[in-house]
CSV table of C-alpha atoms in Angstrom, one decimal:
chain,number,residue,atom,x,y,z
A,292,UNK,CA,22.6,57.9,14.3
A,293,UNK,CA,24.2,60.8,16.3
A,294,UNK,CA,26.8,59.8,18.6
A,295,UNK,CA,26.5,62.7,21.1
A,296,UNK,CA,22.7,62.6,20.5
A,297,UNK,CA,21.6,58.6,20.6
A,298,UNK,CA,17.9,58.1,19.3
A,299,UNK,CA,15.8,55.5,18.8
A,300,UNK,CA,16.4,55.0,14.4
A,301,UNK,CA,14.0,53.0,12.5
A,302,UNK,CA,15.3,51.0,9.3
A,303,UNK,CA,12.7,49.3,7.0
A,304,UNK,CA,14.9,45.9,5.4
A,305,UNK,CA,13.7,45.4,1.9
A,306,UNK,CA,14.4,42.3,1.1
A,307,UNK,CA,12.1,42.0,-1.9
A,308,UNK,CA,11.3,45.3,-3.7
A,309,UNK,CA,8.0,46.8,-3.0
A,310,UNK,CA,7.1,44.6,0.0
A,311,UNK,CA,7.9,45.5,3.4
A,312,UNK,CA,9.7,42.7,5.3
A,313,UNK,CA,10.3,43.6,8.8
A,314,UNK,CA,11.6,46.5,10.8
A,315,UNK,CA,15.0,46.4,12.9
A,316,UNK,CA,15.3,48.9,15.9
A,317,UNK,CA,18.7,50.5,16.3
A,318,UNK,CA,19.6,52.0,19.8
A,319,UNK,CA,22.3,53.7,20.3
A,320,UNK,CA,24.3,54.6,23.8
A,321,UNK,CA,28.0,55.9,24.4
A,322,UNK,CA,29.7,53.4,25.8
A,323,UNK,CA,31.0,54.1,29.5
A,324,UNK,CA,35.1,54.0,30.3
A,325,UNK,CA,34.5,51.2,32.8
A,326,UNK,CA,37.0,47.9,32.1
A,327,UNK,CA,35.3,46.4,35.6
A,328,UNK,CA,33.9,42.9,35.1
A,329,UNK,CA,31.7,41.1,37.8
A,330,UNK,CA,31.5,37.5,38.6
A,331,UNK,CA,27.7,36.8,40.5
A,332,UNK,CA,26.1,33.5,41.8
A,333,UNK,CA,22.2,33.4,42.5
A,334,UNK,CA,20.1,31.2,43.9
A,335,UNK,CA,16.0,31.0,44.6
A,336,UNK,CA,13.8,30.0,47.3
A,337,UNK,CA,10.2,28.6,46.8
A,338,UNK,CA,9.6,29.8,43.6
A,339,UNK,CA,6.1,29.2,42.1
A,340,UNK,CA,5.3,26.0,40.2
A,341,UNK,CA,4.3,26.1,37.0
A,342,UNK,CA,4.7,22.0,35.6
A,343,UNK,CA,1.8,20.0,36.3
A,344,UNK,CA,3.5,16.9,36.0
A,345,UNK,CA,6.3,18.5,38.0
A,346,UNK,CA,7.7,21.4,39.7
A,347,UNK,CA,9.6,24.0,38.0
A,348,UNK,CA,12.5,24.6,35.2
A,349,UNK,CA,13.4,28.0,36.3
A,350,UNK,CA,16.1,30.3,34.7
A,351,UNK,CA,17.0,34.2,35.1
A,352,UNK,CA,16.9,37.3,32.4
A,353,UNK,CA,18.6,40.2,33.4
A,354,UNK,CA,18.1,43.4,31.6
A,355,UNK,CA,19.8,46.2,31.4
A,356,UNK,CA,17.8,49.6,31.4
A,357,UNK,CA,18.5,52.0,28.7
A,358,UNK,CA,19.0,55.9,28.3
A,359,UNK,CA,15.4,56.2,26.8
A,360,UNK,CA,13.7,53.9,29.6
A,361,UNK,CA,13.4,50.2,27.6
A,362,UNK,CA,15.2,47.3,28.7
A,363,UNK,CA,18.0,45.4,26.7
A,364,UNK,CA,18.8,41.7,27.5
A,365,UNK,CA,22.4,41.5,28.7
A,366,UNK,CA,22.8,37.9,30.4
A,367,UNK,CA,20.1,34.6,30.9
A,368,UNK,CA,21.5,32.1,33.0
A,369,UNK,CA,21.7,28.0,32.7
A,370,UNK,CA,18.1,26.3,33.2
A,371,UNK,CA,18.0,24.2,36.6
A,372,UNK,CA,15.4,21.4,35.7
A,373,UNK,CA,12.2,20.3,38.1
A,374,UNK,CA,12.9,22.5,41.2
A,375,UNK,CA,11.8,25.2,43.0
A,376,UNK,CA,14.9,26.1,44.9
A,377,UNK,CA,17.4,26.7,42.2
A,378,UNK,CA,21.2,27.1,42.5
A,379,UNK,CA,22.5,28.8,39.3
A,380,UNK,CA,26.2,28.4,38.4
A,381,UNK,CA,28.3,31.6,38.6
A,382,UNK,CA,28.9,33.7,35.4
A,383,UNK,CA,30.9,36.6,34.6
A,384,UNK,CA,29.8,39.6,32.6
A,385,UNK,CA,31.6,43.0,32.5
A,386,UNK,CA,30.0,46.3,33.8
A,387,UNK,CA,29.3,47.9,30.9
A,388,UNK,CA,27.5,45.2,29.4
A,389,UNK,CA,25.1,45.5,32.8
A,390,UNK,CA,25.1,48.9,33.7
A,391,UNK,CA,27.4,50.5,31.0
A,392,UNK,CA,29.3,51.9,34.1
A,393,UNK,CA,26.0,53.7,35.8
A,394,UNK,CA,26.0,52.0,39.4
A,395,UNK,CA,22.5,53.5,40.0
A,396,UNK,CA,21.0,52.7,36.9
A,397,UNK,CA,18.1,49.9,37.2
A,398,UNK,CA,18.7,46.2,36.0
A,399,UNK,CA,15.5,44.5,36.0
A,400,UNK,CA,15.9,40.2,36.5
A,401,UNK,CA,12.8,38.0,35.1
A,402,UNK,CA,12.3,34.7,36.6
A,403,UNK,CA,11.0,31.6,33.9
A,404,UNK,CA,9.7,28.5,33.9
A,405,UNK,CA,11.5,26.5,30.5
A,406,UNK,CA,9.5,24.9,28.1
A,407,UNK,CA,10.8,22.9,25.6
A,408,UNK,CA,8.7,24.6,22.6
A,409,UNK,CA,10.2,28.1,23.6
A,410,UNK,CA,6.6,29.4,25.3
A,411,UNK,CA,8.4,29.9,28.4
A,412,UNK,CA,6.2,30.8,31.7
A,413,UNK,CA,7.1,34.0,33.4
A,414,UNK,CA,7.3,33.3,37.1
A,415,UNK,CA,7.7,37.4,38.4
A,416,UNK,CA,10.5,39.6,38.6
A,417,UNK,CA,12.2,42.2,40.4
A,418,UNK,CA,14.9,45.0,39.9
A,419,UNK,CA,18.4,46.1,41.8
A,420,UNK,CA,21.0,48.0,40.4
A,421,UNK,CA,24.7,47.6,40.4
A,422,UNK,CA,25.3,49.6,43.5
A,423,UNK,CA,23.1,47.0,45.6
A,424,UNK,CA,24.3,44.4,44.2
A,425,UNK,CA,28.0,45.6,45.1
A,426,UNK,CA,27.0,45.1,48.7
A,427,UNK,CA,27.8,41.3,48.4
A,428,UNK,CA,25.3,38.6,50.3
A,429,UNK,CA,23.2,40.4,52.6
A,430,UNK,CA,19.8,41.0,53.6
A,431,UNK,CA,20.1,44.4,51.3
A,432,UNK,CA,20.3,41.5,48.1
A,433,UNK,CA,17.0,39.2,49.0
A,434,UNK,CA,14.6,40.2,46.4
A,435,UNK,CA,10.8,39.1,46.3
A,436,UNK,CA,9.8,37.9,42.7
A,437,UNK,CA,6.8,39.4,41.9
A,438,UNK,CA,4.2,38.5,39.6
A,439,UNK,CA,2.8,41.7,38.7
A,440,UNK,CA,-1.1,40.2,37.2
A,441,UNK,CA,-0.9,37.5,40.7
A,442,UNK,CA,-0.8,40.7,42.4
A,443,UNK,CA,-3.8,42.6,41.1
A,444,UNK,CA,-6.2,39.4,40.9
A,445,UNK,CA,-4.9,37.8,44.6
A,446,UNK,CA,-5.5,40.3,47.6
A,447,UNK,CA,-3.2,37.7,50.0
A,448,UNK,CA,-0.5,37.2,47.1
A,449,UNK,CA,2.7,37.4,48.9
A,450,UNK,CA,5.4,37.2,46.3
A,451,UNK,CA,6.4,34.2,43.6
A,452,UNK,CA,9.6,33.6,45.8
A,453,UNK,CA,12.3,34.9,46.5
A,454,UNK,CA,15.7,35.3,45.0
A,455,UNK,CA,19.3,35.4,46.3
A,456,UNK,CA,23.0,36.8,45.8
A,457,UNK,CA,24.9,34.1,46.9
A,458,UNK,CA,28.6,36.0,45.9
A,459,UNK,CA,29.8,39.0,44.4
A,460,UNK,CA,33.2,39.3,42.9
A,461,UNK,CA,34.5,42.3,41.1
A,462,UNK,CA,37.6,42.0,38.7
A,463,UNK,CA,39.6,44.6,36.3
A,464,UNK,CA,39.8,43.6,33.3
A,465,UNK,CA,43.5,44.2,31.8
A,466,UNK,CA,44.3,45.0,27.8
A,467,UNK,CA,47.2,44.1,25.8
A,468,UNK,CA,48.3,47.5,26.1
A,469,UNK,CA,48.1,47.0,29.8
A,470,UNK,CA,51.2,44.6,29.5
A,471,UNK,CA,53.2,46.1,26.3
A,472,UNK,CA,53.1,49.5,29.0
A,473,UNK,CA,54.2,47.1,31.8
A,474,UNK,CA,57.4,46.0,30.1
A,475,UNK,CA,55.9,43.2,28.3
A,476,UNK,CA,57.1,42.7,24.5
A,477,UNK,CA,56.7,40.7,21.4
A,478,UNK,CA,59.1,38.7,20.0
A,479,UNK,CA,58.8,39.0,16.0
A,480,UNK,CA,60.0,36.0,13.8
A,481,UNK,CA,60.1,35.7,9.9
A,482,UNK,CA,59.8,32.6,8.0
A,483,UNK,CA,59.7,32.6,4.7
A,484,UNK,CA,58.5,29.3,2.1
A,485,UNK,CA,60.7,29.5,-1.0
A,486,UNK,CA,60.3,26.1,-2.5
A,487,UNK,CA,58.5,25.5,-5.5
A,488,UNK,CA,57.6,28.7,-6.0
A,489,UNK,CA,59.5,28.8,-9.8
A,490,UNK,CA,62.8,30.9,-10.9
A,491,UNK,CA,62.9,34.6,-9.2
A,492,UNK,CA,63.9,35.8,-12.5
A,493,UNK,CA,60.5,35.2,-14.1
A,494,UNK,CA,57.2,37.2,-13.5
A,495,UNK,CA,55.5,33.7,-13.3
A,496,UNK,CA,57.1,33.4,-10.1
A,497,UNK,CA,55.7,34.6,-6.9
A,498,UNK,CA,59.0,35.4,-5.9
A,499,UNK,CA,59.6,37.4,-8.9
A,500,UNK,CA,62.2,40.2,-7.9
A,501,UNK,CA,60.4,43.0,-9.9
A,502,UNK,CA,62.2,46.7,-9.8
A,503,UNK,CA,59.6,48.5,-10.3
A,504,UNK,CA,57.2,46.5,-6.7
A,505,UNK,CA,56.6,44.2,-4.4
A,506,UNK,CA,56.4,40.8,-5.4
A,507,UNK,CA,53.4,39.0,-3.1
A,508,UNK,CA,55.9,37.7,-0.6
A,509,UNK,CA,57.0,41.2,0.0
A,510,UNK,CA,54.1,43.0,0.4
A,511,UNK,CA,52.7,40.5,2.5
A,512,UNK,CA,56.2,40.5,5.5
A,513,UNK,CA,56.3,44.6,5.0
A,514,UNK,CA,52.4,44.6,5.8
A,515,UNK,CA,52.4,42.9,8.6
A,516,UNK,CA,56.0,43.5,9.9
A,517,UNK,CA,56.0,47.4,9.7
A,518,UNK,CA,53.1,47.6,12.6
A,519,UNK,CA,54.1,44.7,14.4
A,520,UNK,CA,57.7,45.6,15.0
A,521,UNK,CA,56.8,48.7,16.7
A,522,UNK,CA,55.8,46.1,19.7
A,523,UNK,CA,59.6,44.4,19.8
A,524,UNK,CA,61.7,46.3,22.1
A,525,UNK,CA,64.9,45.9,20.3
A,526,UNK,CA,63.4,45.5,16.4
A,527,UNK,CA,66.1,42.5,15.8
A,528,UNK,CA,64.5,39.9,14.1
A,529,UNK,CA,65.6,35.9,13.5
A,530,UNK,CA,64.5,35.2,9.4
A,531,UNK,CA,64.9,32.3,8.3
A,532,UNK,CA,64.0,30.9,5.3
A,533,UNK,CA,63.0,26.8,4.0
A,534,UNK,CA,63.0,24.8,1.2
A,535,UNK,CA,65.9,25.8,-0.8
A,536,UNK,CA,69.8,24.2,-2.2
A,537,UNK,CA,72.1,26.7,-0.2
A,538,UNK,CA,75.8,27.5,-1.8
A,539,UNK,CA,78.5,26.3,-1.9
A,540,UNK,CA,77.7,22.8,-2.2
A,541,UNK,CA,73.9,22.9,-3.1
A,542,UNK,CA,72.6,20.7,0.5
A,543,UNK,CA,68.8,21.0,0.9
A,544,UNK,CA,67.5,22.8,4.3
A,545,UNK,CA,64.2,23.4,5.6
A,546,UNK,CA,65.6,26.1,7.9
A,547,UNK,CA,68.6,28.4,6.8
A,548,UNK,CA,69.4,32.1,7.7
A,549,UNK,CA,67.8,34.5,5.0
A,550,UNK,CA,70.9,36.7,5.9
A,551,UNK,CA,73.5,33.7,4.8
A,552,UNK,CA,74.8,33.8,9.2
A,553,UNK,CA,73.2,31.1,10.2
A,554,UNK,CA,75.5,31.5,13.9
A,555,UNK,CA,73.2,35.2,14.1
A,556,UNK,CA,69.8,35.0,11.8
A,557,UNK,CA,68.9,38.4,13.2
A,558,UNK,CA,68.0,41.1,10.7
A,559,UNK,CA,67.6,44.9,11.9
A,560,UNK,CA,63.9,46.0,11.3
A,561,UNK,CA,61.7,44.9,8.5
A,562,UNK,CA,63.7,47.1,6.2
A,563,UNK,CA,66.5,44.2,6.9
A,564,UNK,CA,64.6,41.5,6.2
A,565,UNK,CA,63.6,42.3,3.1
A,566,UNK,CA,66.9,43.0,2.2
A,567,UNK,CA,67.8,39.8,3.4
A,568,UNK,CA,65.0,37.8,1.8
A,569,UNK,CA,65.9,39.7,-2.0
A,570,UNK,CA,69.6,39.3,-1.1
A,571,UNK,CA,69.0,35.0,-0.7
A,572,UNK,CA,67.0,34.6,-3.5
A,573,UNK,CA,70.1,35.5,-5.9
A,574,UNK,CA,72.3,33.0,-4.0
A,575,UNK,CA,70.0,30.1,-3.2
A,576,UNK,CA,68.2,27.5,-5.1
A,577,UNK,CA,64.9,27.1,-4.9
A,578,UNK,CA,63.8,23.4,-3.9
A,579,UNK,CA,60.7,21.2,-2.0
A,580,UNK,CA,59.6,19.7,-0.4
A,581,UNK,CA,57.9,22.2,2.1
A,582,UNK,CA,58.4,21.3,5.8
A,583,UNK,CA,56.6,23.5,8.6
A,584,UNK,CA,57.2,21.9,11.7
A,585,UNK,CA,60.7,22.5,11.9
A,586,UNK,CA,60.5,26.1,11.7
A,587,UNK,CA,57.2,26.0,14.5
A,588,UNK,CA,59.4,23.5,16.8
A,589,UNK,CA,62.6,26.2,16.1
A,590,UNK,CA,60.1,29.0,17.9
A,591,UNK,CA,58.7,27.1,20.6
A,592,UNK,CA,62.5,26.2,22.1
A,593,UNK,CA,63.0,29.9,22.5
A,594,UNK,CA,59.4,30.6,23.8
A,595,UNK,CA,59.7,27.4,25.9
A,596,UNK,CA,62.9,29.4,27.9
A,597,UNK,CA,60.4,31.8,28.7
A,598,UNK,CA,58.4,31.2,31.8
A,599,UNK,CA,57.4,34.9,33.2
A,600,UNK,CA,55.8,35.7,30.2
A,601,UNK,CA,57.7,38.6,29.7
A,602,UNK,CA,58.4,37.6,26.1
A,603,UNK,CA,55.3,36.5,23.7
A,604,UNK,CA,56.7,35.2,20.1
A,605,UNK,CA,55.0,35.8,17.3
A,606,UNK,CA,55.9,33.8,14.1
A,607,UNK,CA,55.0,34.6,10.6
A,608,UNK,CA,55.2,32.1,8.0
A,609,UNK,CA,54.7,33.3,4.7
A,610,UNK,CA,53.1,29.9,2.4
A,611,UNK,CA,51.9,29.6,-1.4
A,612,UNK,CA,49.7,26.7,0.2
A,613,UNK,CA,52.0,23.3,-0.2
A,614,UNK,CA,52.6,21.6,2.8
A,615,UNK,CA,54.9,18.3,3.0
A,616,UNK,CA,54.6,17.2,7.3
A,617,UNK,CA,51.0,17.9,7.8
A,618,UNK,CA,50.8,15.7,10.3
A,619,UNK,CA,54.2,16.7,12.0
A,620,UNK,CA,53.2,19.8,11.8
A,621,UNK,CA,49.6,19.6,13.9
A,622,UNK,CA,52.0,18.3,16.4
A,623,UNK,CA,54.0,21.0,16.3
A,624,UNK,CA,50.9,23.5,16.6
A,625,UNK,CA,49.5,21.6,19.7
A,626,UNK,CA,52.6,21.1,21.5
A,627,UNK,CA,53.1,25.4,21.1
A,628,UNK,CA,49.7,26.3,22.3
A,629,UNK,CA,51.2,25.5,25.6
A,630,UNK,CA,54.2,28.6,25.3
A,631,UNK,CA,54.2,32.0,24.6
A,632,UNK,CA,53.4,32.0,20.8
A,633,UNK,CA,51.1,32.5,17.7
A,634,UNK,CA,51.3,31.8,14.6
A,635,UNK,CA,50.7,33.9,11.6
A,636,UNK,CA,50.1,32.5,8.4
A,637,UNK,CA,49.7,34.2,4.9
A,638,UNK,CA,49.1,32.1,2.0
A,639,UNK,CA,50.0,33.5,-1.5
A,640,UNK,CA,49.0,33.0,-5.1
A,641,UNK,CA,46.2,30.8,-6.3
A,642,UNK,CA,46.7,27.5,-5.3
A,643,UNK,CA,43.7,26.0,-3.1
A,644,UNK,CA,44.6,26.6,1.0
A,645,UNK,CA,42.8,24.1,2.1
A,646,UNK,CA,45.3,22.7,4.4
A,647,UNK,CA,45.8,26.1,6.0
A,648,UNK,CA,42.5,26.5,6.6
A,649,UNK,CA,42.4,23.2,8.4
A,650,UNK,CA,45.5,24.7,10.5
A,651,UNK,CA,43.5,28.0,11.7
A,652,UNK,CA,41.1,25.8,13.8
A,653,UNK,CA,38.5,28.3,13.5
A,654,UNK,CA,35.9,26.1,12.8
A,655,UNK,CA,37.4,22.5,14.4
A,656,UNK,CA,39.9,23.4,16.9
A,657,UNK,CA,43.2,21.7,15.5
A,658,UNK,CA,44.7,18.1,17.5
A,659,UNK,CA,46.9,15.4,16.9
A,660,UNK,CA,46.9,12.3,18.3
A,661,UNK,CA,43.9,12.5,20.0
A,662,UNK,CA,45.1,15.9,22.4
A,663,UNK,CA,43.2,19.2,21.0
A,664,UNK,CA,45.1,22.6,20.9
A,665,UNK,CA,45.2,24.3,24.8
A,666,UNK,CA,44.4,27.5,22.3
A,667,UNK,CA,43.8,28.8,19.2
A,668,UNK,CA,46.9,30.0,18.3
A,669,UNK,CA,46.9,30.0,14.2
A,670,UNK,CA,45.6,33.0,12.2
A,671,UNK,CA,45.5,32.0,8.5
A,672,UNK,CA,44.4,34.6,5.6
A,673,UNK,CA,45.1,34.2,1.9
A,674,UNK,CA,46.6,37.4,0.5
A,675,UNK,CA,44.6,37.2,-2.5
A,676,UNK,CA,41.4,38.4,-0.8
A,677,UNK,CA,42.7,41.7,-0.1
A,678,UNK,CA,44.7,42.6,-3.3
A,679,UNK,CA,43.0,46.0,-4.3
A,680,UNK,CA,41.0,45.6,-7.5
A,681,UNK,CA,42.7,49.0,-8.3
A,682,UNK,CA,45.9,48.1,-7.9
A,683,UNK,CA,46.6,49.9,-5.1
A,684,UNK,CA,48.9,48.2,-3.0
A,685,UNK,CA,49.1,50.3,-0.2
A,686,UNK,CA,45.6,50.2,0.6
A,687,UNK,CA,45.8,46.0,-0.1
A,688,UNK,CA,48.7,45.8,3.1
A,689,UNK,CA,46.7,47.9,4.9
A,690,UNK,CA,43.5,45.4,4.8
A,691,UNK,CA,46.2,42.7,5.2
A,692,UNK,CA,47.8,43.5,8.1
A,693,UNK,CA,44.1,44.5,9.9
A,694,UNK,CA,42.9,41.3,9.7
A,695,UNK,CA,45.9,39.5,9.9
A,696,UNK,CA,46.9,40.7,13.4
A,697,UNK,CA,43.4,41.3,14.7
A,698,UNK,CA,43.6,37.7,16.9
A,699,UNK,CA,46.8,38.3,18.1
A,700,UNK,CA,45.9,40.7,21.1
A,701,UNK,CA,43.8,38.2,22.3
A,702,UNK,CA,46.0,35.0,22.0
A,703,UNK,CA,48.0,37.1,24.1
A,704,UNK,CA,45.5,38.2,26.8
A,705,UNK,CA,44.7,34.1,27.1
A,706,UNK,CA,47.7,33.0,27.7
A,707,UNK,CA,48.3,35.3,30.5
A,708,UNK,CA,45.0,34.3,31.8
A,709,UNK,CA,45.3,30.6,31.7
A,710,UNK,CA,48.7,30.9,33.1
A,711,UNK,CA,47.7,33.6,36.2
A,712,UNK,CA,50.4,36.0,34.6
A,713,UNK,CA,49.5,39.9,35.5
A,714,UNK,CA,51.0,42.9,33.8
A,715,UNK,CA,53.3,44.6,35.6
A,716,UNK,CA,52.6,48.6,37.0
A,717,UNK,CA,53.5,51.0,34.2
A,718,UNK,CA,56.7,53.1,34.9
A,719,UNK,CA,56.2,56.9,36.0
A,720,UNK,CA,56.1,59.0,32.9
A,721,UNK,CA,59.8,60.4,32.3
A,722,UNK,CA,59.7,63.8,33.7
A,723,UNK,CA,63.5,65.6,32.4
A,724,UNK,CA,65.5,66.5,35.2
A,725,UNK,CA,65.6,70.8,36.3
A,726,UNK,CA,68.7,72.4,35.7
A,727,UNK,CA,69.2,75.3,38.1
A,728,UNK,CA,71.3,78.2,36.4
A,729,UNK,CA,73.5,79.6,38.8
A,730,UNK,CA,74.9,83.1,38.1
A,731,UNK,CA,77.7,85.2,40.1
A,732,UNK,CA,77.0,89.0,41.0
């Protein structure tokens, strides 16, 4: 399909060889700069009955016209059972998605009748367009549903009923990059598991501190860390480490400064928490069990001190898959999807992860105690599944770090939403000041 040049494509989907099974139509439209969403409410007066044994289960279509004259279906409301003067709930869709920006062009809105086997009765329809429908409730937005085949059998058919705008509400929608250019910044944080992870020394160990590359751990933190950190204002990030004997007197901790300062944990760039991450595993001893709940509850203080949204934290934990407090830690993960934070997790090696998984809350969102998550705030993905088959380890961060930070933007964007917070206006751009040359005759 050309871009400049969108046209109806044809593609035949061979599923078994020498037998045509099916044909899917591609269209293809540039999509209008329009960020613009609108939230609409309808209702509908003495609409046509269609149940015998009752009135009416009516529900709208709307459609949005395209370039080459057909109709896409962009929105269907809720079904309002056994009446003939529905009041649909409001719902929000963005501009582009209705008009793709074009307030003239024509949005055609079919009236049904439900039916539980799917045979749904069309009751008539009309069309508007986004410039009409900008004019709020009025007379101008009272539509007559038609029933085009009533019309050419009945010579006194009237209309099906009529339709109504109740409300009309526009709202801008606002991008990350709407708050990072507002002032707005992310707060990077580095956790690293170390326990039971074998002897450094030794390339069995996924911590082995190879001179010639990156051990796992170490692609995986400059991956990720190298694009994020270009979103933290001052590039200073706490790293802490867990699950290791610390020197001189060999005590266990679950949460100890990678840099050996545990009064200033802050390491300058990702180039300095690598350093810091090689420079502890020559001093430290490796040890379990693995905690995570310390290190999330260590996070959400600092992003609990944080009520303007101003800062958003972003904690990366990197894992080989053992967890010791998996109960402690749902906790943890519920209590946080209250502040300002996600959590990135990348799981290394080959042991099974299915306790991460169960963390993500993709598929079940996570709870403890019988409260659910406010929001999803966990992004789990196991390095292995993007280690280049050709060894190329650039091109295995670079998948990494796509799909790794791909949900963050929009953790972001809901907790602003949830909590009302707006970005703030971008400064001017930075024009340099005119020096005037003054010269003596």
């Amino acid at each position: 399909i050309d871009r400049k040049t969108p046209e109806l494509t044809s593609c035949i989907y061979l599923g078994i060889p020498g037998k045509k099974c099916g044909t899917v139509i591609v269209t293809a439209e540039e999509l209008g700069c329009c960020r613009d969403s609108v939230l609409m409410q309808f209702c509908a007066n003495k609409l046509d009955k269609k149940d015998f044994f009752g009135k009416s289960d009516p529900f709208l279509v709307f459609h949005r016209s395209n370039e080459d004259g057909s109709f896409t279906i962009c929105h269907k409301t809720e079904v309002v059972k056994n009446t003939l003067n529905p009041v649909w709930q409001a719902f929000k869709i963005s501009v582009r998605a209705l008009c793709n920006g074009d307030f003239d062009r024509t949005i055609k809105v079919e009236v049904y009748d439900w039916d539980r086997d799917g045979s749904h009765d069309f009751i008539g329809e009309f069309t508007t367009s986004y410039r009409e429908l900008s004019r709020g409730q009025s007379q101008f937005n009272v539509y007559e549903v038609i029933n085009p085949k009533k019309k050419g059998k009945k010579k006194k058919y009237v209309n099906s009923g009529t339709v109504t705008l109740l409300s009309f509400l526009i709202e801008t929608e606002v991008s990350f990059l709407d708050y990072i250019k507002g002032g707005y910044w992310l707060s990077f944080n580095v956790n690293l598991i170390l326990a039971s992870t074998g002897n450094p020394s030794q390339p069995t160990s996924l911590h082995y501190m190879n001179p010639y590359q990156l051990n796992a751990y170490g692609m995986a933190l400059r991956a990720v860390g190298e694009i994020i950190q270009d979103y933290d204002s001052d590039k200073m990030f706490p790293a802490l480490g867990f699950g290791a004997r610390l020197p001189p007197d060999g005590r266990v901790s679950h949460e100890f400064a990678l840099n050996g300062n545990p009064q200033n944990p802050y390491c300058h760039g990702i180039d300095g928490v690598m350093e810091a991450y090689y420079r502890s595993l020559k001093s430290v001893q490796l040890y379990g069990p693995t905690n995570f709940a310390p290190v999330i509850n260590h996070v959400a203080r600092y992003a609990a001190s944080v009520k303007d949204g101003s800062q958003y934290f972003v904690l990366l934990i990197i894992t080989d898959g053992v967890i010791s407090d998996m109960a402690q830690t749902k906790e943890s993960i519920v209590n946080a999807s209250k502040l300002p934070m996600s959590i990135i997790i990348v799981g290394v090696g080959p042991a099974e992860f299915d306790a991460m998984e169960e963390l993500d809350g993709d598929v079940v969102r996570i709870s403890s105690r019988g409260r659910f998550a406010e929001r999803d705030i966990v992004q789990f993905v196991p390095f292995r599944d993007y280690i280049d088959r050709s060894g190329n380890h650039v091109l295995s961060m670079a998948r990494l770090a796509k799909d790794v930070l791909a949900e963050i933007p929009e953790q972001f964007l809901s907790y602003m939403r949830v909590r009302g917070i707006k970005p703030s206006p971008a400064p001017p751009p930075y024009t340099p000041p005119i020096h005037v040359l003054q010269t003596q005759i």
